[in-house]
Short mmCIF file of C-alpha atoms in Angstrom, two decimals:
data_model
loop_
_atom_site.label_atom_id
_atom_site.label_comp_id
_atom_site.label_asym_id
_atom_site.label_seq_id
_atom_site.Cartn_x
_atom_site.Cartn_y
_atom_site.Cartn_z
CA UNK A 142 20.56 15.38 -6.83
CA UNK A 143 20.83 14.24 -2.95
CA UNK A 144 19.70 10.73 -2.31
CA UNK A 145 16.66 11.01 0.45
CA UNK A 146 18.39 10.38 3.30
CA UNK A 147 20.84 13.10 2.75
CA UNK A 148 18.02 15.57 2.27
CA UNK A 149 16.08 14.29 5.50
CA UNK A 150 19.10 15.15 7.47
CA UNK A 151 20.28 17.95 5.67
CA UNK A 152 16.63 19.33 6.49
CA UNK A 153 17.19 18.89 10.06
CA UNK A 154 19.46 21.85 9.87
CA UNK A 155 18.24 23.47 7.18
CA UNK A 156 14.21 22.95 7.11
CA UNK A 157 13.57 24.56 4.07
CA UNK A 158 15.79 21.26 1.91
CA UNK A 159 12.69 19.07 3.18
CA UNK A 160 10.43 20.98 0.51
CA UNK A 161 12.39 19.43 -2.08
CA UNK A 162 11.53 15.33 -0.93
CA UNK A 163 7.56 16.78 -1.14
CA UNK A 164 8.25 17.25 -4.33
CA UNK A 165 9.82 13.95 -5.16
CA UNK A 166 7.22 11.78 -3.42
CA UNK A 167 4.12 13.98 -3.44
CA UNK A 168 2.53 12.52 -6.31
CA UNK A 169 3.24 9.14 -5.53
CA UNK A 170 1.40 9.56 -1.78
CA UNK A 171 -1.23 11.57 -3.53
CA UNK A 172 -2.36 8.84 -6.14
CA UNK A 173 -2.01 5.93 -3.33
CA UNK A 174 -4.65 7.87 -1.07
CA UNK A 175 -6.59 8.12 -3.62
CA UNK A 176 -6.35 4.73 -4.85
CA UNK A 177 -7.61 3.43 -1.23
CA UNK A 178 -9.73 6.70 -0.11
CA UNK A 179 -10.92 8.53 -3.19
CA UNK A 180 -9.48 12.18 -4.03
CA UNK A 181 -11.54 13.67 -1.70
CA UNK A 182 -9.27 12.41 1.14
CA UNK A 183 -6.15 12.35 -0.44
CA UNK A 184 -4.71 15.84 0.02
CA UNK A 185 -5.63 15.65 3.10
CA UNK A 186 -3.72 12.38 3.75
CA UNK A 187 -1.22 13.61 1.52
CA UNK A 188 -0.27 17.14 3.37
CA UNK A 189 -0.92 15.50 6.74
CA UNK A 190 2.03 12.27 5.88
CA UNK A 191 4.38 15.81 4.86
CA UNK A 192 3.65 16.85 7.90
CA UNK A 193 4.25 14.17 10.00
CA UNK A 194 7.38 13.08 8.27
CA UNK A 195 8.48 16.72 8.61
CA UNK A 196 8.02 16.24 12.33
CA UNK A 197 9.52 12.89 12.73
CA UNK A 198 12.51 13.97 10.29
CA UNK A 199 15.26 13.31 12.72
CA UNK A 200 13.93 9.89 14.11
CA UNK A 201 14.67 8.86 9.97
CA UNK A 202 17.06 5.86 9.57
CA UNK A 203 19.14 7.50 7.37
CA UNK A 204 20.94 4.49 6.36
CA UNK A 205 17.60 3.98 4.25
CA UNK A 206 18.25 6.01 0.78
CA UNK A 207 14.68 5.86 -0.34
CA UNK A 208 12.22 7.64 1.58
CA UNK A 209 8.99 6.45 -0.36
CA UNK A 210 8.13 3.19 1.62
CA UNK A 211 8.82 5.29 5.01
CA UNK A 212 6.02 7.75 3.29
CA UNK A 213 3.91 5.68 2.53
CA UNK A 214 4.00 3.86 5.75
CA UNK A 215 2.92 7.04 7.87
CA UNK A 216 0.30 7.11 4.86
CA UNK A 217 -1.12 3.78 5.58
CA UNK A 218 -1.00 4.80 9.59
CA UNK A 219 -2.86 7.96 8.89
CA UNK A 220 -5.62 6.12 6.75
CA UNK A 221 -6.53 4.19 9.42
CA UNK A 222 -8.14 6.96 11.14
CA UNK A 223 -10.23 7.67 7.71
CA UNK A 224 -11.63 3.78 8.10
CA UNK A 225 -15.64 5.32 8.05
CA UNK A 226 -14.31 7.15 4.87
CA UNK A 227 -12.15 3.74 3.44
CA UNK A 228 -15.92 1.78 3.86
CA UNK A 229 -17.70 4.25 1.97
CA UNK A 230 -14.92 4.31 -0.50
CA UNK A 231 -14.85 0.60 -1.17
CA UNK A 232 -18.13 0.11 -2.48
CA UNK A 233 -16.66 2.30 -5.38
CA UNK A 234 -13.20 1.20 -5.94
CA UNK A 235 -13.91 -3.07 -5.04
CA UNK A 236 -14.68 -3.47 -8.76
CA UNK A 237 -11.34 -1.94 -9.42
CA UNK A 238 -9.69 -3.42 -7.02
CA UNK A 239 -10.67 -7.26 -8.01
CA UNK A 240 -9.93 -6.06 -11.52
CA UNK A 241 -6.40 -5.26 -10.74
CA UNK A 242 -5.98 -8.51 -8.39
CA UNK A 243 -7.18 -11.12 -10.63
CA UNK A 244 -7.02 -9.29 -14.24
CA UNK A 245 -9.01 -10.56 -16.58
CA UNK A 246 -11.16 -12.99 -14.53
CA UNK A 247 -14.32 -10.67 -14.55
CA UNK A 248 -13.74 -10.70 -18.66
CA UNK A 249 -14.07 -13.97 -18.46
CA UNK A 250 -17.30 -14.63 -16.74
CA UNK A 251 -19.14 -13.82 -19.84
CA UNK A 252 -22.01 -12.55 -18.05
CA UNK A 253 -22.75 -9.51 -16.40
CA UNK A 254 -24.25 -11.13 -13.43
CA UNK A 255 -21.46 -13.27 -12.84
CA UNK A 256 -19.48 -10.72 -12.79
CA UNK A 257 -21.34 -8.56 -10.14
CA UNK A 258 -21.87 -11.72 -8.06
CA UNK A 259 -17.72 -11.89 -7.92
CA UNK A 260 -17.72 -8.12 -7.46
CA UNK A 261 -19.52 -8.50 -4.20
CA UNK A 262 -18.01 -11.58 -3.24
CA UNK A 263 -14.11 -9.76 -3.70
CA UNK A 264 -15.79 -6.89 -1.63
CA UNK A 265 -16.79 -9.60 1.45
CA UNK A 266 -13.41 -10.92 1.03
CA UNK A 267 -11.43 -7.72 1.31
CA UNK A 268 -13.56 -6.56 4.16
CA UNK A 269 -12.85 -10.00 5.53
CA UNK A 270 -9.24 -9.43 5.60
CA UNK A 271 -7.32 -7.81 9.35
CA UNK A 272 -6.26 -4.62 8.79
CA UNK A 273 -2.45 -5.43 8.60
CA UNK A 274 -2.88 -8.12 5.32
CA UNK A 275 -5.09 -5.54 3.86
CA UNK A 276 -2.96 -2.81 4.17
CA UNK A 277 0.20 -4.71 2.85
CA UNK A 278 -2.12 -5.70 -0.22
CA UNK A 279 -2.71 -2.52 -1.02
CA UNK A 280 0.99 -1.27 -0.43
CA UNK A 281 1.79 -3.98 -2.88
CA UNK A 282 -0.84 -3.35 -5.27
CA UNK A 283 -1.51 0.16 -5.38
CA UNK A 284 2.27 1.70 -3.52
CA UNK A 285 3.76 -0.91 -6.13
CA UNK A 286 6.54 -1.32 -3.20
CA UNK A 287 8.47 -4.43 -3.24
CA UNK A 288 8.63 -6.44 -0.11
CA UNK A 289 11.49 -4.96 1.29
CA UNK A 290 9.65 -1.99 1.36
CA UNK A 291 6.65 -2.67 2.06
CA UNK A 292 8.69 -4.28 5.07
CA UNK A 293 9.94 -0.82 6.00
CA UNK A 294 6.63 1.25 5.52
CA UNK A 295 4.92 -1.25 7.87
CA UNK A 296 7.98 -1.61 9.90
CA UNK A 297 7.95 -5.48 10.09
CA UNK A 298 9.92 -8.08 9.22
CA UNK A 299 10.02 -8.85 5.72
CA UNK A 300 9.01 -12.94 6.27
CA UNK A 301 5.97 -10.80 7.88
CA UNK A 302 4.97 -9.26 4.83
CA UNK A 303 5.18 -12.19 2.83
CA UNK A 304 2.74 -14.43 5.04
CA UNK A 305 0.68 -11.84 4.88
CA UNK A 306 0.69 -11.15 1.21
CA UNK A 307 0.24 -14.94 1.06
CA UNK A 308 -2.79 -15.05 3.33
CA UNK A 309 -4.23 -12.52 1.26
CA UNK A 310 -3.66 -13.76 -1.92
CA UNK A 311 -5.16 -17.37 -0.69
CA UNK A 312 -7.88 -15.59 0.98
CA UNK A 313 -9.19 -13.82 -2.67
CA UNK A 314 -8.42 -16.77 -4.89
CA UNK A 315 -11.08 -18.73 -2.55
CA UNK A 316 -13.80 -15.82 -2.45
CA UNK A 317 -12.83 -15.55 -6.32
CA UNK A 318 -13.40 -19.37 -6.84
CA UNK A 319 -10.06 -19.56 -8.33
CA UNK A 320 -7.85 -22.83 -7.27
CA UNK A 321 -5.66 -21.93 -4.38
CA UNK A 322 -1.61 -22.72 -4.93
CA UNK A 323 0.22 -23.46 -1.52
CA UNK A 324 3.48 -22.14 -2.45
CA UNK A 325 4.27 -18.65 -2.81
CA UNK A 326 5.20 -17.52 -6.58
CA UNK A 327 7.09 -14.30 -8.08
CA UNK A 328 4.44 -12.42 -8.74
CA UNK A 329 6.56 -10.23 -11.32
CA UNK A 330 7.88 -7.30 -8.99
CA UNK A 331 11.41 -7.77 -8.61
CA UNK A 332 12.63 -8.32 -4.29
CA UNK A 333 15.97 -8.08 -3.70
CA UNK A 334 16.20 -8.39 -0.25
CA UNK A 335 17.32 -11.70 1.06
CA UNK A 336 14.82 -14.81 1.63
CA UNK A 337 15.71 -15.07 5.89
CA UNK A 338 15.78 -11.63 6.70
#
């Protein structure tokens, strides 16, 4: 089987080789538009990030073997435009979200109230948070990309990515009421790219 890159450019002369990177990736742009938008808005997302990546195919760096973070970069672009449907979406998936963030700490409230009162006080936060530290969040937590790629879906440096995972993390700890730490930990996913790129 053909890394990605070889099937991006193989598909610039032969279109009908890009069918088979949908079919690697599909599933994996599927469940992160849903994740952020609901499934009601991501096929759409999904087929429209196919589309565009079939368009952009030869722009590609094709010295990049995996194509996922560059998919789910055009993903995260295209969401943007769906931000009246992301609002809507949030009041749903917050609870979720905060869950996954800070596991357990809900659990450990004890009471029901507490835990809607930090439900709606992750919600604030998240809302709270510029576009770009919410969107690498949710690369990170829900694209389960590693910096380095979350570095190439948002097409910034990768010291970029980590200030603003480490803004974001800061920022929820506070609305959470959990004690902030100033350094930046490994936070179990593994990053292999360099410390000064």
């Amino acid at each position: 089987m053909s890394p990605d890159n070889e099937v991006i450019e193989r598909s610039i002369r032969e279109p009908a080789v890009f069918e088979s990177l949908y079919s690697r990736h599909a599933t994996s742009v599927y469940r992160y538009a849903a994740q952020r938008l609901g499934d009601h808005a991501a096929e759409d997302v999904m087929a429209e990030t196919f589309l565009v990546a079939f368009e952009r195919r030869s722009a590609y760096d094709v010295t990049v073997q995996n194509a996922r973070p560059w998919l789910l970069g055009i993903a995260t672009r295209l969401m943007r435009k769906h931000v009246r449907l992301e609002a809507v979406a949030w009041k749903g998936v917050s609870a979720d979200l905060a869950a996954q963030i800070v596991p357990d700490f809900i659990e450990q409230a004890g009471a029901r109230i507490d835990a809607e009162r930090l439900t709606r006080r992750l919600r604030k936060a998240l809302r709270r948070l510029s576009k770009a530290d919410r969107d690498t969040l949710l690369l990170y937590a829900w694209g389960d990309l590693d910096y380095a790629s979350i570095a190439l879906a948002m097409q910034v440096p990768i010291g970029t990515v980590r200030s603003r995972l480490n803004r974001a993390r800061r920022h929820l700890r506070r609305a959470a009421g959990i004690p902030t730490i100033e350094q930046e930990t490994d936070h179990g996913r593994v990053d292999t790219a360099p410390q000064h790129s």
